[in-house]
Short mmCIF file of C-alpha atoms in Angstrom, two decimals:
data_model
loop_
_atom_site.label_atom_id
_atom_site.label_comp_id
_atom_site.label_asym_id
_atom_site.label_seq_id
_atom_site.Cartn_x
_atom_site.Cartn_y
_atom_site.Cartn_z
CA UNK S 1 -27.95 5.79 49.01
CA UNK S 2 -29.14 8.75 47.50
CA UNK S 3 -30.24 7.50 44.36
CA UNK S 4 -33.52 5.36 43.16
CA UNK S 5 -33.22 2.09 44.91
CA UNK S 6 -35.28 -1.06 43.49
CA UNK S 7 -35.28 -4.70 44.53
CA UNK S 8 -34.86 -7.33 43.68
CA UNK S 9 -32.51 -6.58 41.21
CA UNK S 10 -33.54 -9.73 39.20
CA UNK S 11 -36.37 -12.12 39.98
CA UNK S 12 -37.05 -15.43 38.37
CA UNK S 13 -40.72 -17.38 38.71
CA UNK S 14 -42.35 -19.70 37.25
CA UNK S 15 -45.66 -18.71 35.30
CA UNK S 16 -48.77 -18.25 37.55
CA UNK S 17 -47.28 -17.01 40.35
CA UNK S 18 -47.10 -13.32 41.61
CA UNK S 19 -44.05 -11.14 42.01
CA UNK S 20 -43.77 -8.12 43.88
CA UNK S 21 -41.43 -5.44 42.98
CA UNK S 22 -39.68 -2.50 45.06
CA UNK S 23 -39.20 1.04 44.93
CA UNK S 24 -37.55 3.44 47.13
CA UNK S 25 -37.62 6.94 45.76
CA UNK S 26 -35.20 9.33 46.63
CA UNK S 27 -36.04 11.16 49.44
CA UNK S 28 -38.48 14.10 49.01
CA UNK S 29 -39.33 13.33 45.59
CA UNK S 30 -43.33 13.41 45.45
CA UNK S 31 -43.55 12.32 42.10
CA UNK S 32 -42.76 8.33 41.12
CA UNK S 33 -43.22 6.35 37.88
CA UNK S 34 -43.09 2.80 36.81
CA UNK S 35 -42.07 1.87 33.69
CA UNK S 36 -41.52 -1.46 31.41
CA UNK S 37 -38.38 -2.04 29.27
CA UNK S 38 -38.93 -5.32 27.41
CA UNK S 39 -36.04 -6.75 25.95
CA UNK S 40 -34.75 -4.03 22.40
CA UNK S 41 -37.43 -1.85 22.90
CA UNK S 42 -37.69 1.57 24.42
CA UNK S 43 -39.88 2.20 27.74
CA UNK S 44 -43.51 1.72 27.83
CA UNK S 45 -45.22 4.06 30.56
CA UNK S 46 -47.33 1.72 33.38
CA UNK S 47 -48.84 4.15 36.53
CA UNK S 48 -47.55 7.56 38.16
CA UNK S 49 -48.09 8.66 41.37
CA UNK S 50 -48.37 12.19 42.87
CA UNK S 51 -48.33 13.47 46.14
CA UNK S 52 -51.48 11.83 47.19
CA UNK S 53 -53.50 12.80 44.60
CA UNK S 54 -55.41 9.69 42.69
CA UNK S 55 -52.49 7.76 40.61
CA UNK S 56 -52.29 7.61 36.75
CA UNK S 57 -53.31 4.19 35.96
CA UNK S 58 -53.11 4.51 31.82
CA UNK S 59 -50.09 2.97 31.18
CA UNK S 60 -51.47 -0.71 33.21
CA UNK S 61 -51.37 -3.65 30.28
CA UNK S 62 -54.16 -5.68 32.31
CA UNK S 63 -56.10 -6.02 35.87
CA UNK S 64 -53.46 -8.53 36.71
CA UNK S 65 -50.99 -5.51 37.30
CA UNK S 66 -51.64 -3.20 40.46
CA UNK S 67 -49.18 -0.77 42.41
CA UNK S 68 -49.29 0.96 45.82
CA UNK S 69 -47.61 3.79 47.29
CA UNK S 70 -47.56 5.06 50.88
CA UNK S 71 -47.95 8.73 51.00
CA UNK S 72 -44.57 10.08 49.65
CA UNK S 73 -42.05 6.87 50.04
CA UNK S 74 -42.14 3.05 48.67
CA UNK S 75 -44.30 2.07 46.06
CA UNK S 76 -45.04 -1.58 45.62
CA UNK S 77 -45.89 -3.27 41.69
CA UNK S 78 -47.72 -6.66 42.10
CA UNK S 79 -48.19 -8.71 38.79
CA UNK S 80 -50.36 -11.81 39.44
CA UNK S 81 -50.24 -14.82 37.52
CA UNK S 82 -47.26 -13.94 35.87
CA UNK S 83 -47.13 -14.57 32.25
CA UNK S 84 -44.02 -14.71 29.79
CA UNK S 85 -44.44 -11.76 28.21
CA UNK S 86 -44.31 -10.42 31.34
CA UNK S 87 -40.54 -10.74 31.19
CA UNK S 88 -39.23 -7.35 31.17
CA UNK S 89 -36.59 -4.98 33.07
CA UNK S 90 -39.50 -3.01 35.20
CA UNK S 91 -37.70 0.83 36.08
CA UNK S 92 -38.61 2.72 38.63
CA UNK S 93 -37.99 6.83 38.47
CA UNK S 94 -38.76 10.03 40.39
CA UNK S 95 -38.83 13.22 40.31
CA UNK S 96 -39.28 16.47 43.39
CA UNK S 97 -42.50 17.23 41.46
CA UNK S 98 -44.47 16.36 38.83
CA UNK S 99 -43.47 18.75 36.24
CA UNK S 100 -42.52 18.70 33.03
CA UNK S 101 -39.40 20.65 33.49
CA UNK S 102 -38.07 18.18 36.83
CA UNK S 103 -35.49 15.76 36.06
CA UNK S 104 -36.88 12.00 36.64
CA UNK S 105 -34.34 10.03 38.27
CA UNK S 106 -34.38 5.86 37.37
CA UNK S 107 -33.36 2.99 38.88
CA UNK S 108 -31.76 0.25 38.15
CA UNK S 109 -34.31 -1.86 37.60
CA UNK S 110 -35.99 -5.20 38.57
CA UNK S 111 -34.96 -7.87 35.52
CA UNK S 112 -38.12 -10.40 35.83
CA UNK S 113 -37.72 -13.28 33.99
CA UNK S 114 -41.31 -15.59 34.02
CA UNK S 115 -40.60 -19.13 32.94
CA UNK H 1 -50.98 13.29 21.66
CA UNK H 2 -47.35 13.75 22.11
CA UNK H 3 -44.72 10.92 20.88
CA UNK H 4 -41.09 10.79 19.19
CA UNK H 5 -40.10 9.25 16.33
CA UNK H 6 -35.58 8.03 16.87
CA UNK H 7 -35.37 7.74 12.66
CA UNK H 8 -31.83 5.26 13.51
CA UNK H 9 -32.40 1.82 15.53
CA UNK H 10 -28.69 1.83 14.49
CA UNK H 11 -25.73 4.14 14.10
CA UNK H 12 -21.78 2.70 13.77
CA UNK H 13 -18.99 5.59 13.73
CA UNK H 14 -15.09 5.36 14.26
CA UNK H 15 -14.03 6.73 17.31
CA UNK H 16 -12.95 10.33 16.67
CA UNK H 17 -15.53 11.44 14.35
CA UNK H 18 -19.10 12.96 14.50
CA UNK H 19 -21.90 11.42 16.59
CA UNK H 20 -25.65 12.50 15.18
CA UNK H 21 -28.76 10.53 16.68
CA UNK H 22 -31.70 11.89 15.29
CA UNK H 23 -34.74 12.57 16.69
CA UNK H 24 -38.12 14.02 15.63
CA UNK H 25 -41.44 14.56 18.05
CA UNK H 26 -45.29 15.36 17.42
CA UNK H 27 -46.13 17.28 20.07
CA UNK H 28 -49.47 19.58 20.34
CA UNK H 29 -48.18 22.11 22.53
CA UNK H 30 -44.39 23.24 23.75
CA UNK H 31 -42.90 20.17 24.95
CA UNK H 32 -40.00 18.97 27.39
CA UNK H 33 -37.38 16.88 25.11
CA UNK H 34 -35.20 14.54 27.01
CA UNK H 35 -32.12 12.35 25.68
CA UNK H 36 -31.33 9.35 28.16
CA UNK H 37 -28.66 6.90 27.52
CA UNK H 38 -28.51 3.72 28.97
CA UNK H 39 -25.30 1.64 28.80
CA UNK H 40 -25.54 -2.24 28.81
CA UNK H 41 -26.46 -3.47 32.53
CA UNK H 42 -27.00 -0.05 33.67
CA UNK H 43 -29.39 2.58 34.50
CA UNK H 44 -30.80 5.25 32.63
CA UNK H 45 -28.75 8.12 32.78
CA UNK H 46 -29.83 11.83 31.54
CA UNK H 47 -27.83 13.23 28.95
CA UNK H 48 -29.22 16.44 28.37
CA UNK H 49 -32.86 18.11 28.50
CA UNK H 50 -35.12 21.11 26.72
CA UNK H 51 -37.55 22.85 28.93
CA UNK H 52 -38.31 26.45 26.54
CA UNK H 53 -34.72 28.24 27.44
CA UNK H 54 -32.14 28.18 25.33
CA UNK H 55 -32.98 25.70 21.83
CA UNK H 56 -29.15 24.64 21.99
CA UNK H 57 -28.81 22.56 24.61
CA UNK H 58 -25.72 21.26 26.58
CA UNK H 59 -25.08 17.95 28.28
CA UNK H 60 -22.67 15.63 30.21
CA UNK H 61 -20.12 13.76 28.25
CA UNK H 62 -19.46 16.38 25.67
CA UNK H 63 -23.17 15.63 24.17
CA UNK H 64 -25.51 18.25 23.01
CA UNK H 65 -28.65 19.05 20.79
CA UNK H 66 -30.80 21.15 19.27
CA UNK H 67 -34.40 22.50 19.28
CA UNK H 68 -36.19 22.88 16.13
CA UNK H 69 -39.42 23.75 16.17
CA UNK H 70 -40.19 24.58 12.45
CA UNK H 71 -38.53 21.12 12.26
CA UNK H 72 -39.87 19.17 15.02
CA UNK H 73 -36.62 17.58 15.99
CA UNK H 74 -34.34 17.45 18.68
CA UNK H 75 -31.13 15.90 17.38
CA UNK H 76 -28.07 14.83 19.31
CA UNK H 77 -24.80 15.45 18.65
CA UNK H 78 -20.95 15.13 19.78
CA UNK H 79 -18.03 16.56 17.57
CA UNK H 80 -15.90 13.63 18.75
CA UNK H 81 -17.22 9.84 19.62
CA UNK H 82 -15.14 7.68 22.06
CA UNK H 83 -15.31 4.41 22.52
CA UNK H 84 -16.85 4.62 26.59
CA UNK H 85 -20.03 6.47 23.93
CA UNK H 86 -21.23 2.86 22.84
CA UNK H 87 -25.24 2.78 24.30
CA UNK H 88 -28.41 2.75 23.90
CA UNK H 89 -29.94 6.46 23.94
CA UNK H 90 -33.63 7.26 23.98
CA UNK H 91 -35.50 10.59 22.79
CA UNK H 92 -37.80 11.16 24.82
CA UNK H 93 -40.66 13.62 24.79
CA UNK H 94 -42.52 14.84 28.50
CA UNK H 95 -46.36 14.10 27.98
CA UNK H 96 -48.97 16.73 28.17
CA UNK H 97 -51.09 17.92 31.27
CA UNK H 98 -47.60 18.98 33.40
CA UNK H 99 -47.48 15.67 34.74
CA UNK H 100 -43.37 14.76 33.91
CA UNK H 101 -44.51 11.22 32.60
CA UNK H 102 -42.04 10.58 30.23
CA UNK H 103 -42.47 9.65 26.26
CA UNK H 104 -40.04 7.36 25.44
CA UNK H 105 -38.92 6.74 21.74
CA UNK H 106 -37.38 3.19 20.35
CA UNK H 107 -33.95 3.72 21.29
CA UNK H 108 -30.52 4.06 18.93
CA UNK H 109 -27.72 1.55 19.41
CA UNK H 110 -24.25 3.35 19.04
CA UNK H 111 -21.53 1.41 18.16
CA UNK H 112 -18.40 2.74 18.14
CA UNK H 113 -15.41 1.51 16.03
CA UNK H 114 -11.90 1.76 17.16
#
């Protein structure tokens, strides 16, 4: 499709263990973002990536979240030892370039539910 | 450092009249505003977006909204809500350092009444 593609769509575990989440950006995009939507609230920002310069880490709530992302395609977001408040709709966006004035594109999102 | 402030969690209109979701931002330098909506089970979807052209902007869905710079805000409006308008929609602000990462404020719920 043409669009942001994430899987799994929705992800249930049990507290402790890790989850890996997906994100295809649309093609050509060199700019991707991850970002948290717990349940009512707005976004909160978690890590960018840019071309391959050194990724924007900031937004990370603890060492137990990480993310990868091969050159200019998927990225990969690892939580280990999941925790309950990790439940959250996790969004995945890009954008051709980094800018300020490029439209970011989302995803549908990965609903994680830790239990 | 740059943020917006969505002064509604709330709004409830009739279907056929006025839509205003306001929106204020603190920003240190000339920003890129965004308004997102995001309808229940869905994606976010971009409504409309400010990047220093013209301060009234236009989007999809009949939506549009202002720039105010002596005011700070960045309101959004429609002249006529329908009912397929029910969503959440987020103000959101681009940060600093022409990076795109997004600024996202606490979201609106708008309900629409038949």
């Amino acid at each position: 499709g043409a669009g942001v593609s994430q899987s799994p769509s929705n992800k249930v575990t049990e507290k402790g263990k890790d989850v890996e989440l997906r994100c295809d950006p649309i093609s050509g995009h060199t700019a991707l973002y991850w970002y948290r939507q717990r349940l009512g609230q707005g976004l909160e920002f978690l890590i960018y990536f840019q071309g391959n310069s050194a990724p924007d880490k900031s937004g990370l709530p603890s060492d137990r979240f990480s993310a990868e992302r091969t050159g200019e395609s998927v990225s990969t977001l690892t939580i280990q030892r999941t925790q309950q408040e990790d439940s959250a709709v996790y969004l995945c966006a890009s954008s051709f370039h980094g800018d300020s004035g490029n439209t970011i594109y989302f995803g549908e999102g990965s609903w994680l539910t830790v239990v | 450092a740059q943020s917006v402030t969505q002064l509604d969690s709330h709004v409830s209109v009739s279907e056929g009249t006025p839509v205003l979701l306001r929106c204020n931002y603190s920003s240190s330098y000339s920003p890129s505003l965004f308004w997102y909506v995001q309808h229940p089970n869905k994606g976010l979807q971009l409504l409309l977006k400010y990047t220093s052209a013209a301060t009234l902007v236009k989007g999809i869905n009949g939506f549009e909204a202002e720039f105010k710079k002596s005011e700070t805000s960045f309101h959004l409006t429609k002249p006529s809500a329908h009912m397929s308008d029910a969503a959440e929609y987020f103000c959101v602000v681009s940060d600093s350092g022409n990076t795109g990462k997004l600024i996202f404020g606490q979201g609106t719920t708008l309900q629409v009444k038949p």
